[in-house]
Coordinates of C-alpha atoms and ligand atoms in Angstrom, one line a residue:
M27 CA 50.8 0.2 35.5
S28 CA 53.5 -1.4 37.8
W29 CA 53.7 -5.1 37.5
F30 CA 54.7 -5.8 40.8
A31 CA 53.4 -2.8 43.1
W32 CA 50.3 -0.6 43.7
G33 CA 51.5 2.1 41.5
D34 CA 54.7 4.1 40.8
P35 CA 57.5 2.2 42.8
A36 CA 59.2 5.4 43.3
R37 CA 56.4 6.7 45.5
A38 CA 56.5 4.2 48.0
P39 CA 58.0 5.7 51.1
E40 CA 60.9 5.1 53.0
L41 CA 60.8 2.9 55.9
D42 CA 62.6 4.4 58.7
P43 CA 64.8 1.3 59.8
G44 CA 64.3 2.4 63.8
L45 CA 60.7 1.9 63.0
R46 CA 61.1 -1.1 61.2
D47 CA 62.7 -3.0 64.2
L48 CA 59.4 -1.7 66.4
V49 CA 57.2 -3.3 64.1
A50 CA 59.3 -6.4 64.5
Q51 CA 59.3 -6.3 68.2
V52 CA 55.4 -5.7 68.0
L53 CA 54.9 -8.4 65.8
R54 CA 57.5 -10.9 67.6
A55 CA 59.1 -11.7 64.5
R56 CA 62.3 -11.7 62.6
L57 CA 62.0 -9.6 59.2
Q58 CA 63.5 -10.7 55.9
D59 CA 63.8 -8.3 53.1
M60 CA 61.7 -9.0 50.0
P61 CA 62.7 -7.1 47.1
P62 CA 60.8 -7.9 43.8
V63 CA 63.1 -10.4 41.4
P64 CA 64.2 -8.2 38.2
E65 CA 61.4 -7.8 35.4
E66 CA 63.8 -10.3 33.3
L67 CA 63.5 -13.2 35.7
V68 CA 59.7 -13.4 35.5
E69 CA 58.9 -16.8 34.3
L70 CA 55.5 -16.0 32.3
P71 CA 54.1 -19.2 30.1
P72 CA 54.0 -19.1 26.5
S73 CA 51.5 -17.5 24.7
R74 CA 48.9 -19.9 23.2
L75 CA 47.4 -17.4 20.8
G76 CA 47.8 -19.0 17.0
P77 CA 48.2 -16.6 13.8
R78 CA 44.5 -17.4 12.9
L79 CA 43.1 -16.1 16.1
R80 CA 45.3 -13.5 16.3
E81 CA 44.3 -12.7 12.5
L82 CA 40.6 -12.7 13.7
F83 CA 41.2 -10.3 16.6
A84 CA 43.3 -7.9 14.3
G85 CA 40.0 -7.8 12.1
V86 CA 38.5 -6.4 14.5
V87 CA 40.6 -4.0 16.5
G88 CA 43.5 -3.6 14.1
P89 CA 46.9 -5.4 14.5
G90 CA 48.3 -2.4 16.7
H91 CA 45.7 -3.4 19.5
V92 CA 46.5 -6.8 20.0
S93 CA 49.5 -7.6 22.0
T94 CA 51.2 -11.1 23.0
E95 CA 54.2 -9.1 24.1
D96 CA 55.4 -10.5 27.6
P97 CA 55.9 -7.4 29.7
V98 CA 52.1 -6.3 28.4
R99 CA 51.1 -9.8 29.5
L100 CA 52.8 -9.8 32.8
R101 CA 50.6 -6.6 33.4
H102 CA 47.7 -8.5 33.1
C103 CA 48.4 -11.1 35.0
G104 CA 46.2 -10.2 37.9
G105 CA 45.0 -7.8 40.2
K106 CA 46.7 -5.9 43.2
S107 CA 45.8 -7.7 46.2
T108 CA 48.8 -8.7 48.4
P109 CA 48.8 -12.6 47.8
D110 CA 49.0 -11.0 43.4
L111 CA 52.0 -8.8 44.6
L112 CA 53.6 -11.2 46.6
L113 CA 53.7 -13.9 43.0
R114 CA 54.5 -11.2 41.1
R115 CA 57.8 -10.2 43.3
A116 CA 58.6 -13.6 43.3
G117 CA 58.5 -13.8 39.9
R118 CA 55.7 -15.9 39.5
A119 CA 53.4 -14.6 36.5
D120 CA 51.2 -18.1 35.9
P121 CA 48.4 -18.2 34.7
A122 CA 49.1 -15.3 32.1
P123 CA 46.8 -14.1 29.4
D124 CA 47.6 -15.3 25.8
A125 CA 47.0 -12.0 24.6
V126 CA 45.6 -8.5 25.2
L127 CA 43.2 -7.0 23.3
Y128 CA 42.3 -3.2 23.3
P129 CA 38.7 -2.0 21.5
A130 CA 38.1 1.2 20.8
D131 CA 34.2 1.3 21.2
H132 CA 31.3 -0.8 22.2
G133 CA 30.9 -2.2 18.5
E134 CA 34.5 -3.6 18.6
V135 CA 33.8 -5.1 22.0
E136 CA 30.9 -6.6 20.5
R137 CA 32.4 -8.0 17.7
L138 CA 35.1 -9.5 19.9
L139 CA 32.7 -11.5 22.2
A140 CA 31.4 -12.9 19.4
V141 CA 34.9 -14.3 17.7
C142 CA 35.7 -15.5 21.4
S143 CA 32.3 -17.3 21.7
E144 CA 32.7 -18.8 18.2
E145 CA 36.1 -19.9 18.8
R146 CA 35.6 -20.7 22.3
V147 CA 38.3 -18.3 23.8
A148 CA 37.9 -17.1 27.6
V149 CA 37.5 -13.3 28.1
V150 CA 38.7 -11.5 31.1
P151 CA 37.3 -8.2 31.3
F152 CA 40.0 -5.6 32.3
G153 CA 39.5 -2.4 33.7
G154 CA 42.1 -0.8 36.0
G155 CA 43.1 -4.1 37.5
T156 CA 42.9 -2.8 40.9
S157 CA 40.7 -6.0 41.6
V158 CA 41.9 -7.6 45.3
V159 CA 39.7 -10.9 45.1
G160 CA 41.0 -12.5 41.9
G161 CA 38.6 -10.7 39.4
V162 CA 41.3 -10.4 36.8
T163 CA 43.2 -13.5 36.9
P164 CA 43.4 -14.9 33.8
L165 CA 41.5 -18.5 34.3
R166 CA 41.4 -20.6 31.4
G167 CA 38.2 -22.4 32.2
G168 CA 38.7 -25.4 30.3
F169 CA 39.1 -23.2 27.2
H170 CA 42.1 -23.6 24.7
A171 CA 43.0 -19.6 25.2
V172 CA 42.1 -16.7 27.0
V173 CA 42.7 -13.1 26.3
S174 CA 42.5 -9.9 28.7
L175 CA 40.2 -7.6 27.4
D176 CA 41.8 -4.1 28.4
L177 CA 38.9 -1.3 28.1
R178 CA 41.3 1.9 28.5
R179 CA 40.5 3.3 25.0
L180 CA 36.6 3.5 26.1
D181 CA 38.0 7.1 28.2
R182 CA 35.4 9.3 26.8
L183 CA 32.8 11.4 28.5
V184 CA 30.0 10.5 26.2
S185 CA 27.6 13.0 27.2
V186 CA 26.5 15.5 29.9
D187 CA 22.9 16.5 31.0
P188 CA 23.4 19.2 33.7
L189 CA 19.4 19.8 33.9
S190 CA 18.6 15.9 34.6
S191 CA 21.8 15.9 36.9
T192 CA 23.4 13.0 34.6
A193 CA 26.1 11.9 32.7
V194 CA 27.4 8.8 30.4
L195 CA 31.2 7.8 30.9
G196 CA 33.0 5.2 29.0
A197 CA 33.6 2.5 31.0
G198 CA 37.5 2.6 30.8
V199 CA 37.6 6.0 32.4
R200 CA 39.6 6.0 35.2
G201 CA 38.5 7.9 38.7
P202 CA 40.6 11.1 38.6
H203 CA 39.7 11.8 34.8
A204 CA 36.2 11.2 35.3
E205 CA 36.6 14.0 38.0
A206 CA 38.0 16.0 36.0
M207 CA 36.0 15.5 33.0
L208 CA 33.0 16.3 35.1
A209 CA 34.5 19.4 36.7
E210 CA 34.5 21.2 33.6
H211 CA 31.2 21.4 33.9
G212 CA 31.2 22.1 37.6
L213 CA 29.9 18.8 38.4
T214 CA 31.1 15.5 40.6
L215 CA 30.4 11.8 40.7
G216 CA 31.7 11.7 44.6
H217 CA 32.7 8.3 44.1
L218 CA 36.4 7.9 45.8
P219 CA 37.1 4.8 46.8
Q220 CA 41.2 4.5 47.8
S221 CA 41.8 2.7 44.6
H222 CA 40.3 5.8 42.7
E223 CA 43.7 6.6 41.0
Y224 CA 43.8 3.5 38.9
A225 CA 40.3 2.1 39.0
T226 CA 37.7 2.3 36.3
I227 CA 34.2 3.7 35.8
G228 CA 33.1 0.2 34.3
G229 CA 35.3 -1.9 37.0
Y230 CA 33.0 0.2 39.8
A231 CA 29.9 -0.9 38.2
A232 CA 31.1 -4.4 37.6
T233 CA 32.0 -4.8 41.3
R234 CA 29.5 -2.6 43.3
S235 CA 32.5 -0.6 44.5
S236 CA 31.6 1.7 47.5
G237 CA 33.7 5.0 47.9
Q238 CA 35.1 6.7 50.9
A239 CA 32.3 9.4 51.1
S240 CA 29.4 6.8 50.6
S241 CA 27.6 8.1 53.5
G242 CA 26.7 11.3 51.5
Y243 CA 26.7 10.2 47.9
G244 CA 26.1 6.3 47.8
R245 CA 27.5 3.5 47.0
F246 CA 28.6 3.4 43.0
E247 CA 25.1 1.1 42.5
D248 CA 23.1 4.2 43.7
M249 CA 24.7 6.5 41.3
V250 CA 24.0 4.6 38.1
V251 CA 21.2 5.3 35.8
S252 CA 21.9 3.5 33.0
L253 CA 24.0 0.8 31.6
R254 CA 25.0 -0.3 27.9
V255 CA 26.6 -3.8 27.9
A256 CA 28.0 -6.3 25.1
T257 CA 27.2 -9.8 25.5
P258 CA 28.1 -12.8 23.0
R259 CA 24.5 -12.6 22.3
G260 CA 24.3 -8.9 21.4
T261 CA 23.7 -5.6 23.5
L262 CA 21.7 -5.2 26.6
E263 CA 20.8 -1.5 27.6
A264 CA 19.5 -1.3 31.0
G265 CA 18.0 1.9 33.0
G266 CA 17.3 5.2 31.9
P267 CA 14.2 6.7 33.4
P268 CA 14.5 7.5 37.2
A269 CA 12.6 5.1 38.5
S270 CA 10.2 2.2 36.8
A271 CA 8.0 -0.3 37.5
A272 CA 8.8 -2.5 34.5
G273 CA 9.6 -5.9 36.0
P274 CA 12.6 -6.9 37.6
D275 CA 15.4 -4.5 37.5
L276 CA 17.7 -5.8 34.7
Q277 CA 20.6 -3.3 35.9
R278 CA 20.8 -4.3 39.2
L279 CA 21.3 -7.8 37.6
L280 CA 24.2 -6.7 35.9
L281 CA 25.7 -4.2 38.8
G282 CA 28.1 -6.5 40.4
S283 CA 28.1 -9.1 37.8
E284 CA 32.3 -8.8 37.8
G285 CA 32.4 -9.5 33.8
T286 CA 30.8 -12.9 33.7
L287 CA 27.4 -12.1 32.1
G288 CA 29.1 -9.3 29.8
V289 CA 31.1 -6.1 29.3
I290 CA 29.8 -3.0 30.3
T291 CA 31.2 -0.3 28.1
E292 CA 29.1 3.0 28.8
V293 CA 27.5 3.7 32.3
G294 CA 25.1 6.6 32.9
V295 CA 25.3 8.2 36.5
R296 CA 23.5 10.7 38.5
V297 CA 26.1 13.6 39.2
R298 CA 26.0 16.4 41.6
R299 CA 27.2 20.2 41.4
A300 CA 30.6 20.2 42.8
P301 CA 30.7 21.1 46.8
E302 CA 31.1 24.9 47.6
R303 CA 32.0 23.8 51.2
V304 CA 34.1 20.9 52.6
L305 CA 33.9 21.1 56.7
D306 CA 35.9 18.6 58.8
E307 CA 35.6 17.1 62.3
A308 CA 37.2 14.7 64.3
W309 CA 35.9 12.9 67.5
S310 CA 37.1 10.5 70.2
F311 CA 35.3 7.9 72.0
P312 CA 35.8 6.0 75.0
D313 CA 36.0 2.5 72.9
F314 CA 35.0 1.0 69.6
A315 CA 31.4 -0.2 70.5
S316 CA 30.6 3.7 71.6
G317 CA 32.2 4.8 68.3
A318 CA 30.3 2.6 66.3
D319 CA 27.0 3.3 68.2
A320 CA 27.3 6.8 67.5
L321 CA 27.6 6.4 63.7
R322 CA 24.4 4.1 63.8
V323 CA 22.7 7.1 65.3
L324 CA 23.8 9.3 62.6
A325 CA 23.1 6.6 60.0
Q326 CA 19.3 6.4 61.3
S327 CA 18.9 10.4 61.9
D328 CA 18.4 12.8 59.0
A329 CA 21.7 14.4 59.8
R330 CA 24.2 12.2 57.8
P331 CA 27.6 13.3 57.3
T332 CA 29.0 13.0 53.8
M333 CA 32.1 10.7 55.0
A334 CA 31.8 9.2 58.5
R335 CA 34.4 6.6 59.9
V336 CA 35.4 5.3 63.5
L337 CA 38.5 3.3 64.1
D338 CA 39.1 0.6 66.2
E339 CA 41.6 1.3 69.2
S340 CA 44.6 -0.7 67.3
E341 CA 44.0 1.6 64.2
T342 CA 43.6 4.5 66.0
F343 CA 46.8 4.3 68.1
V344 CA 49.0 2.8 64.7
G345 CA 47.6 5.5 62.7
A346 CA 48.8 8.3 65.3
A347 CA 52.0 6.4 65.5
M348 CA 52.3 6.4 62.0
G349 CA 51.6 10.1 61.7
G350 CA 54.0 11.1 64.6
R351 CA 51.1 12.4 66.5
E352 CA 50.1 11.4 70.3
A353 CA 47.1 8.8 70.1
V354 CA 43.8 9.9 71.7
P355 CA 42.6 7.0 74.6
G356 CA 40.3 4.7 73.1
C357 CA 39.1 5.4 69.4
Q358 CA 38.8 8.1 67.0
A359 CA 36.3 9.3 64.5
V360 CA 36.4 11.5 61.2
L361 CA 33.5 13.1 59.8
G362 CA 33.2 15.1 56.8
F363 CA 30.5 17.4 55.4
E364 CA 30.4 18.3 51.4
G365 CA 27.7 20.7 50.1
A366 CA 26.0 24.2 50.1
P367 CA 27.5 26.3 52.7
A368 CA 24.5 26.8 54.9
E369 CA 23.5 23.6 54.4
V370 CA 26.9 21.9 55.5
E371 CA 26.7 24.3 58.6
A372 CA 23.5 23.1 59.3
R373 CA 24.1 19.4 59.0
A374 CA 27.2 19.9 61.0
A375 CA 25.3 21.5 63.8
A376 CA 23.0 18.5 64.1
V377 CA 25.6 15.8 64.0
R378 CA 27.6 17.8 66.6
E379 CA 24.9 17.5 69.0
A380 CA 24.3 14.1 68.2
M381 CA 28.1 12.9 68.9
A382 CA 28.3 14.9 72.0
E383 CA 24.9 13.2 73.5
A384 CA 26.6 9.8 72.4
G385 CA 29.4 10.1 74.6
G386 CA 32.1 11.9 71.9
T387 CA 34.6 14.4 72.8
P388 CA 35.3 17.0 69.9
L389 CA 38.9 17.0 68.3
G390 CA 38.7 19.4 65.8
P391 CA 39.4 19.3 62.1
E392 CA 43.2 18.3 62.1
P393 CA 43.1 14.3 62.5
V394 CA 40.8 14.8 59.4
A395 CA 43.0 16.7 57.3
H396 CA 45.7 14.2 57.9
W397 CA 43.5 11.3 56.7
R398 CA 42.5 13.3 53.8
E399 CA 46.2 14.0 52.9
N400 CA 47.3 10.4 53.3
R401 CA 44.1 8.5 52.0
F402 CA 45.2 7.3 49.0
S403 CA 48.9 6.7 49.8
S404 CA 48.4 3.5 52.4
P405 CA 48.7 1.2 48.9
Y406 CA 52.3 3.0 48.6
L407 CA 52.9 1.9 51.9
R408 CA 51.9 -1.6 51.5
D409 CA 54.8 -1.7 48.9
T410 CA 57.2 -0.5 51.1
L411 CA 56.2 -3.3 53.8
L412 CA 56.3 -5.8 51.7
S413 CA 59.8 -5.0 50.6
A414 CA 60.5 -5.1 54.4
G415 CA 59.5 -8.7 54.6
I416 CA 56.0 -7.2 56.2
L417 CA 52.7 -8.5 54.8
A418 CA 50.3 -6.2 54.9
E419 CA 46.7 -6.9 53.7
T420 CA 42.8 -5.9 53.9
L421 CA 39.5 -7.4 54.1
E422 CA 35.9 -6.2 54.7
T423 CA 32.3 -7.5 55.4
A424 CA 28.9 -5.8 56.6
A425 CA 26.4 -7.1 58.7
S426 CA 23.4 -5.8 60.7
W427 CA 24.3 -3.4 63.6
T428 CA 22.8 -6.1 66.0
G429 CA 25.1 -8.4 64.6
L430 CA 28.1 -6.0 64.1
L431 CA 30.2 -6.3 67.3
P432 CA 30.1 -10.3 67.5
L433 CA 31.0 -10.3 63.8
Y434 CA 34.2 -7.8 64.7
T435 CA 35.3 -10.2 67.8
A436 CA 34.8 -13.4 65.8
V437 CA 36.8 -12.1 62.3
S438 CA 39.6 -10.3 64.8
E439 CA 40.0 -13.8 66.9
A440 CA 40.1 -15.9 63.7
L441 CA 42.8 -13.6 62.0
T442 CA 45.0 -13.2 64.9
G443 CA 44.5 -17.1 65.9
A444 CA 45.1 -18.0 62.4
L445 CA 48.7 -15.7 62.1
E446 CA 49.6 -16.9 65.6
G447 CA 52.8 -19.1 65.7
D448 CA 56.7 -19.9 64.9
E449 CA 56.5 -16.6 62.5
G450 CA 55.3 -14.6 65.4
G451 CA 52.0 -12.8 65.6
A452 CA 49.8 -10.1 63.8
V453 CA 48.5 -6.9 64.5
V454 CA 45.0 -6.9 63.3
M455 CA 43.1 -3.1 62.8
C456 CA 39.5 -2.5 62.0
H457 CA 37.4 0.6 61.2
V458 CA 33.6 1.4 60.1
S459 CA 33.7 3.4 57.2
H460 CA 30.2 2.5 55.1
T461 CA 27.1 3.0 57.3
Y462 CA 23.5 2.3 56.6
P463 CA 20.5 3.1 58.7
T464 CA 20.2 -0.9 59.0
G465 CA 23.8 -1.8 59.5
A466 CA 27.3 -0.9 58.6
S467 CA 30.7 -2.5 57.0
L468 CA 34.1 -3.7 58.8
Y469 CA 37.1 -3.1 57.0
F470 CA 40.3 -5.0 58.6
T471 CA 43.8 -4.2 57.9
V472 CA 46.6 -6.9 59.1
A473 CA 50.2 -6.6 59.4
T474 CA 52.2 -9.9 60.0
A475 CA 55.7 -11.0 59.2
A476 CA 55.6 -12.7 55.5
G477 CA 57.9 -15.5 56.8
P478 CA 59.2 -18.0 54.2
D479 CA 55.5 -18.7 52.4
P480 CA 53.7 -15.3 52.8
V481 CA 51.0 -16.7 50.3
A482 CA 50.1 -20.0 52.0
R483 CA 50.4 -17.9 55.6
W484 CA 47.8 -15.3 54.1
G485 CA 45.9 -17.8 52.6
R486 CA 45.0 -19.6 56.0
A487 CA 44.3 -16.5 57.5
K488 CA 41.9 -15.4 55.1
R489 CA 40.1 -18.8 54.7
A490 CA 39.6 -18.2 58.9
A491 CA 38.3 -14.8 58.2
S492 CA 36.1 -16.1 55.4
D493 CA 34.7 -18.9 57.8
A494 CA 34.5 -16.6 60.6
I495 CA 32.4 -13.9 58.5
V496 CA 29.8 -16.6 57.3
A497 CA 29.4 -18.3 60.6
N498 CA 28.6 -14.8 62.1
G499 CA 25.9 -13.2 59.4
G500 CA 28.2 -11.2 57.5
T501 CA 28.8 -10.8 53.9
I502 CA 31.2 -12.3 52.1
T503 CA 31.9 -9.0 50.6
H504 CA 30.8 -5.3 51.2
H505 CA 32.9 -3.6 48.2
H506 CA 35.8 -5.5 47.1
A507 CA 33.7 -8.0 45.0
V508 CA 33.7 -11.9 44.9
G509 CA 36.0 -12.7 42.1
S510 CA 37.8 -16.1 42.2
D511 CA 39.2 -15.7 45.7
H512 CA 35.6 -15.6 47.5
R513 CA 33.7 -17.8 45.4
P514 CA 34.1 -20.7 47.6
W515 CA 31.6 -18.7 50.1
M516 CA 29.1 -18.0 47.4
A517 CA 26.9 -20.6 47.8
A518 CA 26.6 -19.8 51.7
E519 CA 25.8 -16.3 50.7
I520 CA 23.4 -16.8 48.0
G521 CA 22.0 -20.8 48.7
P522 CA 21.4 -23.2 45.9
L523 CA 18.3 -21.5 44.0
G524 CA 20.4 -18.2 43.9
G525 CA 23.3 -20.1 42.2
D526 CA 20.8 -21.6 39.9
V527 CA 19.2 -17.8 39.0
L528 CA 23.0 -16.7 38.4
R529 CA 23.6 -20.0 36.1
A530 CA 20.4 -19.8 34.1
V531 CA 21.0 -15.8 33.3
K532 CA 24.8 -16.8 32.6
A533 CA 23.6 -19.3 30.2
A534 CA 21.2 -16.9 28.3
L535 CA 23.9 -14.1 27.6
D536 CA 26.9 -16.2 27.4
P537 CA 26.0 -19.6 26.1
E538 CA 29.4 -21.0 25.8
G539 CA 30.5 -19.7 29.0
V540 CA 33.5 -17.6 27.7
L541 CA 33.1 -14.7 30.1
N542 CA 35.4 -14.6 33.4
P543 CA 35.6 -18.2 33.8
G544 CA 36.0 -19.0 37.5
K545 CA 34.9 -16.0 38.9
L546 CA 31.4 -15.0 41.1
I547 CA 29.1 -17.7 40.1
P548 CA 29.2 -20.8 42.2
D549 CA 29.3 -24.1 40.6
A550 CA 26.0 -26.5 40.6
D551 CA 26.3 -29.3 43.2
Ligands
LIG5 C1 44.5 -0.4 47.4 C2 43.2 -1.0 47.1 C3 42.1 -0.1 47.6 C4 40.7 -0.4 47.2 N1 40.1 0.3 47.9 C5 38.6 0.6 47.4 C6 37.5 1.0 48.0 O1 37.8 2.0 48.7 N2 36.2 0.7 47.5 C7 36.2 -0.4 46.6 O2 34.8 -0.6 46.3 N3 37.1 -0.8 46.3 C8 38.4 -0.9 46.2 N4 39.4 -1.5 45.9 C9 38.8 -2.6 44.9 C10 38.9 -2.5 43.4 O3 39.6 -1.2 43.0 C11 37.5 -2.1 42.9 O4 36.6 -3.4 43.1 C12 37.4 -1.3 41.8 O5 36.1 -1.2 41.4 C13 37.9 -2.2 40.5 O6 38.0 -1.2 39.6 P1 39.0 -1.9 37.9 O7 38.5 -0.6 37.1 O8 40.2 -1.7 38.8 O9 38.2 -3.3 37.7 P2 39.3 -4.5 37.5 O10 40.0 -4.9 38.6 O11 39.8 -4.3 36.2 O12 38.2 -5.7 37.6 C14 37.2 -5.9 38.4 C15 36.1 -7.0 38.0 O13 35.3 -6.5 37.1 C16 35.3 -7.0 35.7 N5 35.3 -5.7 35.1 C17 36.1 -4.9 34.9 N6 35.5 -3.7 34.0 C18 34.7 -4.1 33.5 C19 33.5 -3.8 32.8 N7 33.9 -2.8 32.3 N8 32.5 -4.4 32.1 C20 32.4 -6.0 32.8 N9 33.1 -6.2 33.8 C21 34.4 -5.3 34.1 C22 36.6 -7.5 36.0 O14 36.6 -8.8 34.9 C23 36.8 -7.8 37.2 O15 36.3 -9.1 37.7 C24 40.9 -1.5 46.3 C25 42.0 -2.1 45.4 C26 42.9 -1.7 46.0 C27 44.2 -2.6 45.2

């Protein structure tokens, strides 16, 4: 895992100098290179883990699985948001965990939580560390030490039940490993977020993640059939049967709990047969409004693609320019279908009819092939842009179909306004990529000159966008989760009673409050 970039820095593409000049012109800015400082110059606060605590932790996981070494702590200082990367690149790594612990199984996690609760040590569950909302930032929360609980050793396929189409996976299994283990049984999970290369099964459940093929496979929470969770008070098992009327659904309460209520150690998931046929089709629409409306028609019909996204005019133009292709006028939609051959053909035919009726023009499969080829590489491009002094970041929300376009306009204007000034302007792009019968998500990508203080610059823009989201009926997050970054807007999202409910549940499961302090749950007034 890289300490200053998304993934392997060698995979960050070169930026053509001509293209960089063009970007500078569009942003009306002078770009300054921003190379990362050498690792030995990064300042980490010293570990506060005393010998007694070290011994207690080593007694649970073994001395080889407790680390206070600086390179290890550095790689657990935060997630992968652009501000996270900017801080690391500038040599800033405070806060840092006092130690990183590597439990092997559920029992060890539970015993570590008991030690942390007894000794009043804050615990930050760490899956792939791909949070973009401050979810894994090691906040101390008033405790004298904070540890990062790295779940990478919980990486087993625990069981498969092909008859019931279910499997149980360890929380630390990464996306590609999960798919590889399931593929041996001819099965797939079908959950492909852009972060899938590093993100884990437990992280997906803890954040209510949504993948690129959510139209067909659903959000991750829709795939979960059971959870095993370790808490400072013992084990909580939720789910199992396909449906139940036994009171409120505890599983739903734990999904999205972001490590504040317990540590998910095993996740039972619904699996599908690996698709035999994949069919892709792109369409163009005169504008974003008509493209988004076409996706609404599909989401409200029985003929659903497995993957559906529509890009606004800016994202359509920039995407084509980056790929060296001629941009279609208006905006572009990309659709993918997966399943058994006859069923895919039938669905695609029905969708084709609906798209044409909605005013679309077919563009064939090529633009989708291009998207598939590059869909996991944008995070590497972000690393390249940061080195060239270009700040690139994303944010997301969701709203009803009625509220979607007003929200799009309000957030676009908030971002553009907040980033306009002496440092130039910004390019704001957006797409819809998760649709529901009642509404859809909006995913914004912003590029602007980094300027002398890029973290503060992005902070202003993010606050303006978040305020606009709340004021215009959007959710503060559709799939990135809350963490510490969105926490100031949680009270507006769930109301004072909602906050009381979460605090009451936390008090029941984590009476000392050691689990992931400063994340998700708003303070009482
Ligand atoms: C480039 C990039 C692209 C992304 N694309 C998507 C996308 O397409 N869709 C999407 O949904 N998200 C996306 N994300 C956000 C992120 O990848 C998801 O939130 C993901 O689910 C986090 O998984 P993780 O294993 O990395 O969790 P981490 O980042 O390690 O943790 C996230 C939160 O969950 C908690 N946590 C982690 N594991 C556990 C556990 N086992 N038990 C309890 N709590 C736990 C952590 O304490 C933290 O609060 C993206 C992020 C990046 C950097």
